[in-house]
Amino acid sequence: MDQPKTDCRSPVGLDCCNCCLDLAHKSGLQRESSGENNNPGSPTVSNFRQLQEKLIFENLNTDKLNSIMRQDSLEPVLRDPCYLINEGICNRNIDQTMLSILLFFHSASGASVVAIDNKIEQAMDLVKNHLMYAVREEVEILKEQIRELVEKNSQLERENTLLKTLASPEQLEKFQSRLSPEEPVPESPRAPEAPDGSAV
């Protein structure tokens, strides 16, 4: 891909690639054409702009990134959603899916003469792997939260049983009366009656 002569600021040179620059500025053109700032562009464009900023300012392992860009195959990046993090290339603040796709299309593997449909299919597999990993991770978090709630509920039930065992019947009755949602409404005083039976 042709690159302008301006110095690249991001470690992988994405801010100097013509196609990436077009994508990054697409949302700006959309806002200008609409005359308002209510249209921030598509989510893909917005995510790319955020990623572009993070590639410039975040602490990335430039040497490892450049090494990946020169590889003939990006199989580890395509198949393992955590590859970039596990290899110490970047941190969790960066969109792993977006960065993996960009690395694929900008690397020696993505730039080779390969049918575009094959590239798209591989990119879709990459996204699918990342989505499946994210879902599994979220399920594990929910399972852990459920386990903690079950343990807490069991502990409360044991404490409740113990208190019932230790408390006297009078204490239990007093406690139950405090928990009763309905309290007896005091009767309004009745007017005294005259000797003949009529109210005073």
PDB file of C-alpha atoms in Angstrom:
ATOM      1  CA  MET A   1       0.000   0.000   0.000  1.00  0.00           C
ATOM      2  CA  ASP A   2       1.299   3.455  -0.862  1.00  0.00           C
ATOM      3  CA  GLN A   3       2.288   5.649   2.015  1.00  0.00           C
ATOM      4  CA  PRO A   4       2.610   9.429   2.155  1.00  0.00           C
ATOM      5  CA  LYS A   5       5.943  10.992   2.958  1.00  0.00           C
ATOM      6  CA  THR A   6       4.880  12.229   6.382  1.00  0.00           C
ATOM      7  CA  ASP A   7       6.425  10.439   9.334  1.00  0.00           C
ATOM      8  CA  CYS A   8       4.391   7.585  10.755  1.00  0.00           C
ATOM      9  CA  ARG A   9       3.566   7.872  14.429  1.00  0.00           C
ATOM     10  CA  SER A  10       2.019   4.465  15.096  1.00  0.00           C
ATOM     11  CA  PRO A  11       4.367   1.461  15.476  1.00  0.00           C
ATOM     12  CA  VAL A  12       2.774  -0.427  12.590  1.00  0.00           C
ATOM     13  CA  GLY A  13       2.420   2.597  10.322  1.00  0.00           C
ATOM     14  CA  LEU A  14      -1.367   2.422  10.123  1.00  0.00           C
ATOM     15  CA  ASP A  15      -1.633   6.203  10.342  1.00  0.00           C
ATOM     16  CA  CYS A  16       0.384   6.503   7.100  1.00  0.00           C
ATOM     17  CA  CYS A  17      -1.587   3.964   5.049  1.00  0.00           C
ATOM     18  CA  ASN A  18      -3.860   5.599   2.487  1.00  0.00           C
ATOM     19  CA  CYS A  19      -6.748   3.176   2.976  1.00  0.00           C
ATOM     20  CA  CYS A  20      -6.570   3.496   6.761  1.00  0.00           C
ATOM     21  CA  LEU A  21      -6.377   7.272   6.535  1.00  0.00           C
ATOM     22  CA  ASP A  22      -9.490   7.248   4.342  1.00  0.00           C
ATOM     23  CA  LEU A  23     -11.267   5.076   6.903  1.00  0.00           C
ATOM     24  CA  ALA A  24     -10.157   7.259   9.797  1.00  0.00           C
ATOM     25  CA  HIS A  25     -11.369  10.447   8.109  1.00  0.00           C
ATOM     26  CA  LYS A  26     -14.614   8.943   6.785  1.00  0.00           C
ATOM     27  CA  SER A  27     -16.625   9.894   9.863  1.00  0.00           C
ATOM     28  CA  GLY A  28     -15.390  13.481   9.575  1.00  0.00           C
ATOM     29  CA  LEU A  29     -16.601  13.665   5.990  1.00  0.00           C
ATOM     30  CA  GLN A  30     -19.967  12.233   7.026  1.00  0.00           C
ATOM     31  CA  ARG A  31     -20.373  14.891   9.711  1.00  0.00           C
ATOM     32  CA  GLU A  32     -19.454  17.687   7.280  1.00  0.00           C
ATOM     33  CA  SER A  33     -21.943  16.479   4.679  1.00  0.00           C
ATOM     34  CA  SER A  34     -24.740  16.306   7.248  1.00  0.00           C
ATOM     35  CA  GLY A  35     -23.852  19.713   8.688  1.00  0.00           C
ATOM     36  CA  GLU A  36     -24.266  18.374  12.238  1.00  0.00           C
ATOM     37  CA  ASN A  37     -22.251  16.424  14.777  1.00  0.00           C
ATOM     38  CA  ASN A  38     -25.070  14.002  15.488  1.00  0.00           C
ATOM     39  CA  ASN A  39     -23.668  11.410  13.082  1.00  0.00           C
ATOM     40  CA  PRO A  40     -20.336  10.069  14.419  1.00  0.00           C
ATOM     41  CA  GLY A  41     -19.990   7.580  11.554  1.00  0.00           C
ATOM     42  CA  SER A  42     -20.294   3.813  11.621  1.00  0.00           C
ATOM     43  CA  PRO A  43     -19.132   1.814  14.677  1.00  0.00           C
ATOM     44  CA  THR A  44     -16.287   0.401  12.580  1.00  0.00           C
ATOM     45  CA  VAL A  45     -14.988   3.868  11.728  1.00  0.00           C
ATOM     46  CA  SER A  46     -15.355   5.022  15.323  1.00  0.00           C
ATOM     47  CA  ASN A  47     -13.524   1.954  16.637  1.00  0.00           C
ATOM     48  CA  PHE A  48     -10.747   2.455  14.118  1.00  0.00           C
ATOM     49  CA  ARG A  49     -10.254   6.071  15.161  1.00  0.00           C
ATOM     50  CA  GLN A  50     -10.000   5.019  18.810  1.00  0.00           C
ATOM     51  CA  LEU A  51      -7.576   2.240  17.928  1.00  0.00           C
ATOM     52  CA  GLN A  52      -5.460   4.617  15.862  1.00  0.00           C
ATOM     53  CA  GLU A  53      -5.089   6.935  18.853  1.00  0.00           C
ATOM     54  CA  LYS A  54      -4.205   4.065  21.179  1.00  0.00           C
ATOM     55  CA  LEU A  55      -1.590   2.755  18.738  1.00  0.00           C
ATOM     56  CA  ILE A  56       0.063   6.158  18.968  1.00  0.00           C
ATOM     57  CA  PHE A  57      -0.124   6.715  22.704  1.00  0.00           C
ATOM     58  CA  GLU A  58      -0.246   3.272  24.317  1.00  0.00           C
ATOM     59  CA  ASN A  59       2.877   1.346  25.284  1.00  0.00           C
ATOM     60  CA  LEU A  60       3.261  -1.307  22.568  1.00  0.00           C
ATOM     61  CA  ASN A  61       6.082  -3.713  21.868  1.00  0.00           C
ATOM     62  CA  THR A  62       7.207  -2.249  18.554  1.00  0.00           C
ATOM     63  CA  ASP A  63       9.818  -4.909  17.830  1.00  0.00           C
ATOM     64  CA  LYS A  64       7.318  -7.758  18.149  1.00  0.00           C
ATOM     65  CA  LEU A  65       4.749  -5.889  16.079  1.00  0.00           C
ATOM     66  CA  ASN A  66       7.234  -5.321  13.280  1.00  0.00           C
ATOM     67  CA  SER A  67       8.230  -8.979  13.461  1.00  0.00           C
ATOM     68  CA  ILE A  68       4.600 -10.058  13.054  1.00  0.00           C
ATOM     69  CA  MET A  69       4.183  -7.728  10.090  1.00  0.00           C
ATOM     70  CA  ARG A  70       6.998  -9.556   8.282  1.00  0.00           C
ATOM     71  CA  GLN A  71       5.677 -13.069   8.909  1.00  0.00           C
ATOM     72  CA  ASP A  72       4.363 -15.163   6.035  1.00  0.00           C
ATOM     73  CA  SER A  73       1.549 -16.499   8.204  1.00  0.00           C
ATOM     74  CA  LEU A  74      -0.543 -14.886  10.911  1.00  0.00           C
ATOM     75  CA  GLU A  75      -2.147 -18.155  11.989  1.00  0.00           C
ATOM     76  CA  PRO A  76      -1.486 -17.561  15.728  1.00  0.00           C
ATOM     77  CA  VAL A  77      -3.068 -14.106  15.546  1.00  0.00           C
ATOM     78  CA  LEU A  78      -6.056 -15.404  13.578  1.00  0.00           C
ATOM     79  CA  ARG A  79      -6.748 -18.389  15.818  1.00  0.00           C
ATOM     80  CA  ASP A  80      -5.889 -17.175  19.331  1.00  0.00           C
ATOM     81  CA  PRO A  81      -7.861 -14.125  20.539  1.00  0.00           C
ATOM     82  CA  CYS A  82      -5.366 -13.652  23.398  1.00  0.00           C
ATOM     83  CA  TYR A  83      -2.207 -14.037  21.306  1.00  0.00           C
ATOM     84  CA  LEU A  84      -1.306 -10.328  21.210  1.00  0.00           C
ATOM     85  CA  ILE A  85      -1.785  -9.977  24.967  1.00  0.00           C
ATOM     86  CA  ASN A  86      -0.066 -13.246  25.910  1.00  0.00           C
ATOM     87  CA  GLU A  87       2.947 -12.350  23.778  1.00  0.00           C
ATOM     88  CA  GLY A  88       3.246  -8.977  25.513  1.00  0.00           C
ATOM     89  CA  ILE A  89       2.619  -7.074  22.290  1.00  0.00           C
ATOM     90  CA  CYS A  90      -0.127  -4.861  23.704  1.00  0.00           C
ATOM     91  CA  ASN A  91      -2.415  -4.511  26.712  1.00  0.00           C
ATOM     92  CA  ARG A  92      -6.149  -4.958  27.260  1.00  0.00           C
ATOM     93  CA  ASN A  93      -6.873  -1.284  26.604  1.00  0.00           C
ATOM     94  CA  ILE A  94      -6.564  -1.944  22.874  1.00  0.00           C
ATOM     95  CA  ASP A  95      -9.303  -3.537  20.750  1.00  0.00           C
ATOM     96  CA  GLN A  96      -7.763  -6.953  20.079  1.00  0.00           C
ATOM     97  CA  THR A  97     -10.157  -7.838  17.267  1.00  0.00           C
ATOM     98  CA  MET A  98      -9.640  -4.619  15.326  1.00  0.00           C
ATOM     99  CA  LEU A  99      -5.859  -4.710  15.756  1.00  0.00           C
ATOM    100  CA  SER A 100      -5.707  -8.360  14.659  1.00  0.00           C
ATOM    101  CA  ILE A 101      -7.691  -7.603  11.495  1.00  0.00           C
ATOM    102  CA  LEU A 102      -5.465  -4.628  10.648  1.00  0.00           C
ATOM    103  CA  LEU A 103      -2.316  -6.652  11.255  1.00  0.00           C
ATOM    104  CA  PHE A 104      -3.658  -9.355   8.963  1.00  0.00           C
ATOM    105  CA  PHE A 105      -4.386  -6.998   6.066  1.00  0.00           C
ATOM    106  CA  HIS A 106      -1.167  -5.004   6.505  1.00  0.00           C
ATOM    107  CA  SER A 107       1.211  -7.911   7.050  1.00  0.00           C
ATOM    108  CA  ALA A 108       3.193  -9.785   4.419  1.00  0.00           C
ATOM    109  CA  SER A 109       0.544 -12.512   4.606  1.00  0.00           C
ATOM    110  CA  GLY A 110      -2.337 -10.123   3.943  1.00  0.00           C
ATOM    111  CA  ALA A 111      -0.470  -8.266   1.197  1.00  0.00           C
ATOM    112  CA  SER A 112       0.299 -11.382  -0.795  1.00  0.00           C
ATOM    113  CA  VAL A 113      -1.569 -12.184  -3.997  1.00  0.00           C
ATOM    114  CA  VAL A 114      -4.534 -14.005  -2.491  1.00  0.00           C
ATOM    115  CA  ALA A 115      -8.146 -13.931  -3.602  1.00  0.00           C
ATOM    116  CA  ILE A 116     -10.042 -11.231  -1.742  1.00  0.00           C
ATOM    117  CA  ASP A 117     -12.798 -13.660  -0.751  1.00  0.00           C
ATOM    118  CA  ASN A 118     -10.195 -15.809   1.020  1.00  0.00           C
ATOM    119  CA  LYS A 119      -8.974 -12.764   2.937  1.00  0.00           C
ATOM    120  CA  ILE A 120     -12.510 -11.846   3.935  1.00  0.00           C
ATOM    121  CA  GLU A 121     -13.245 -15.415   5.008  1.00  0.00           C
ATOM    122  CA  GLN A 122     -10.137 -15.481   7.194  1.00  0.00           C
ATOM    123  CA  ALA A 123     -11.042 -12.110   8.693  1.00  0.00           C
ATOM    124  CA  MET A 124     -14.543 -13.417   9.489  1.00  0.00           C
ATOM    125  CA  ASP A 125     -13.017 -16.478  11.171  1.00  0.00           C
ATOM    126  CA  LEU A 126     -10.868 -14.133  13.235  1.00  0.00           C
ATOM    127  CA  VAL A 127     -13.887 -12.128  14.366  1.00  0.00           C
ATOM    128  CA  LYS A 128     -15.813 -15.324  15.154  1.00  0.00           C
ATOM    129  CA  ASN A 129     -12.970 -16.634  17.314  1.00  0.00           C
ATOM    130  CA  HIS A 130     -12.789 -13.348  19.203  1.00  0.00           C
ATOM    131  CA  LEU A 131     -16.562 -13.296  19.760  1.00  0.00           C
ATOM    132  CA  MET A 132     -16.604 -16.892  20.998  1.00  0.00           C
ATOM    133  CA  TYR A 133     -13.760 -16.131  23.395  1.00  0.00           C
ATOM    134  CA  ALA A 134     -15.553 -13.018  24.693  1.00  0.00           C
ATOM    135  CA  VAL A 135     -18.768 -15.007  25.251  1.00  0.00           C
ATOM    136  CA  ARG A 136     -16.925 -17.797  27.084  1.00  0.00           C
ATOM    137  CA  GLU A 137     -15.155 -15.221  29.248  1.00  0.00           C
ATOM    138  CA  GLU A 138     -18.455 -13.535  30.115  1.00  0.00           C
ATOM    139  CA  VAL A 139     -20.081 -16.903  30.911  1.00  0.00           C
ATOM    140  CA  GLU A 140     -17.237 -17.756  33.302  1.00  0.00           C
ATOM    141  CA  ILE A 141     -17.703 -14.417  35.069  1.00  0.00           C
ATOM    142  CA  LEU A 142     -21.454 -15.037  35.419  1.00  0.00           C
ATOM    143  CA  LYS A 143     -20.864 -18.588  36.702  1.00  0.00           C
ATOM    144  CA  GLU A 144     -18.486 -17.241  39.348  1.00  0.00           C
ATOM    145  CA  GLN A 145     -21.024 -14.617  40.425  1.00  0.00           C
ATOM    146  CA  ILE A 146     -23.752 -17.276  40.665  1.00  0.00           C
ATOM    147  CA  ARG A 147     -21.460 -19.499  42.733  1.00  0.00           C
ATOM    148  CA  GLU A 148     -20.763 -16.641  45.149  1.00  0.00           C
ATOM    149  CA  LEU A 149     -24.481 -15.883  45.476  1.00  0.00           C
ATOM    150  CA  VAL A 150     -25.287 -19.554  46.161  1.00  0.00           C
ATOM    151  CA  GLU A 151     -22.594 -19.714  48.849  1.00  0.00           C
ATOM    152  CA  LYS A 152     -23.853 -16.512  50.447  1.00  0.00           C
ATOM    153  CA  ASN A 153     -27.438 -17.797  50.413  1.00  0.00           C
ATOM    154  CA  SER A 154     -26.374 -21.092  52.001  1.00  0.00           C
ATOM    155  CA  GLN A 155     -24.489 -19.220  54.710  1.00  0.00           C
ATOM    156  CA  LEU A 156     -27.522 -17.066  55.477  1.00  0.00           C
ATOM    157  CA  GLU A 157     -29.722 -20.161  55.677  1.00  0.00           C
ATOM    158  CA  ARG A 158     -27.293 -21.815  58.129  1.00  0.00           C
ATOM    159  CA  GLU A 159     -27.176 -18.677  60.265  1.00  0.00           C
ATOM    160  CA  ASN A 160     -30.970 -18.455  60.227  1.00  0.00           C
ATOM    161  CA  THR A 161     -31.325 -22.079  61.313  1.00  0.00           C
ATOM    162  CA  LEU A 162     -28.794 -21.564  64.109  1.00  0.00           C
ATOM    163  CA  LEU A 163     -30.587 -18.472  65.389  1.00  0.00           C
ATOM    164  CA  LYS A 164     -33.908 -20.319  65.403  1.00  0.00           C
ATOM    165  CA  THR A 165     -32.305 -23.134  67.405  1.00  0.00           C
ATOM    166  CA  LEU A 166     -30.757 -20.832  70.005  1.00  0.00           C
ATOM    167  CA  ALA A 167     -33.677 -18.433  70.399  1.00  0.00           C
ATOM    168  CA  SER A 168     -36.427 -19.029  72.951  1.00  0.00           C
ATOM    169  CA  PRO A 169     -40.065 -19.242  71.834  1.00  0.00           C
ATOM    170  CA  GLU A 170     -40.694 -15.800  73.346  1.00  0.00           C
ATOM    171  CA  GLN A 171     -37.813 -14.300  71.374  1.00  0.00           C
ATOM    172  CA  LEU A 172     -39.011 -15.925  68.155  1.00  0.00           C
ATOM    173  CA  GLU A 173     -42.537 -14.643  68.700  1.00  0.00           C
ATOM    174  CA  LYS A 174     -41.240 -11.133  69.378  1.00  0.00           C
ATOM    175  CA  PHE A 175     -39.031 -11.294  66.308  1.00  0.00           C
ATOM    176  CA  GLN A 176     -41.884 -12.512  64.118  1.00  0.00           C
ATOM    177  CA  SER A 177     -44.090  -9.687  65.325  1.00  0.00           C
ATOM    178  CA  ARG A 178     -41.437  -7.174  64.277  1.00  0.00           C
ATOM    179  CA  LEU A 179     -41.276  -8.715  60.803  1.00  0.00           C
ATOM    180  CA  SER A 180     -45.056  -8.682  60.378  1.00  0.00           C
ATOM    181  CA  PRO A 181     -45.866  -6.321  57.494  1.00  0.00           C
ATOM    182  CA  GLU A 182     -49.301  -5.453  58.877  1.00  0.00           C
ATOM    183  CA  GLU A 183     -49.809  -3.780  62.235  1.00  0.00           C
ATOM    184  CA  PRO A 184     -53.227  -3.622  63.915  1.00  0.00           C
ATOM    185  CA  VAL A 185     -54.884  -0.261  63.311  1.00  0.00           C
ATOM    186  CA  PRO A 186     -56.041   1.314  66.604  1.00  0.00           C
ATOM    187  CA  GLU A 187     -59.796   1.761  66.791  1.00  0.00           C
ATOM    188  CA  SER A 188     -61.073   5.357  66.818  1.00  0.00           C
ATOM    189  CA  PRO A 189     -62.681   6.386  70.143  1.00  0.00           C
ATOM    190  CA  ARG A 190     -66.461   6.149  70.147  1.00  0.00           C
ATOM    191  CA  ALA A 191     -68.594   9.085  71.309  1.00  0.00           C
ATOM    192  CA  PRO A 192     -70.289   8.569  74.681  1.00  0.00           C
ATOM    193  CA  GLU A 193     -73.968   7.836  74.535  1.00  0.00           C
ATOM    194  CA  ALA A 194     -76.688   9.657  76.474  1.00  0.00           C
ATOM    195  CA  PRO A 195     -78.936   7.700  78.842  1.00  0.00           C
ATOM    196  CA  ASP A 196     -81.658   7.602  76.219  1.00  0.00           C
ATOM    197  CA  GLY A 197     -79.238   5.940  73.760  1.00  0.00           C
ATOM    198  CA  SER A 198     -78.544   8.983  71.570  1.00  0.00           C
ATOM    199  CA  ALA A 199     -75.023  10.275  71.004  1.00  0.00           C
ATOM    200  CA  VAL A 200     -73.943  13.333  72.931  1.00  0.00           C
TER     201      VAL A 200
END
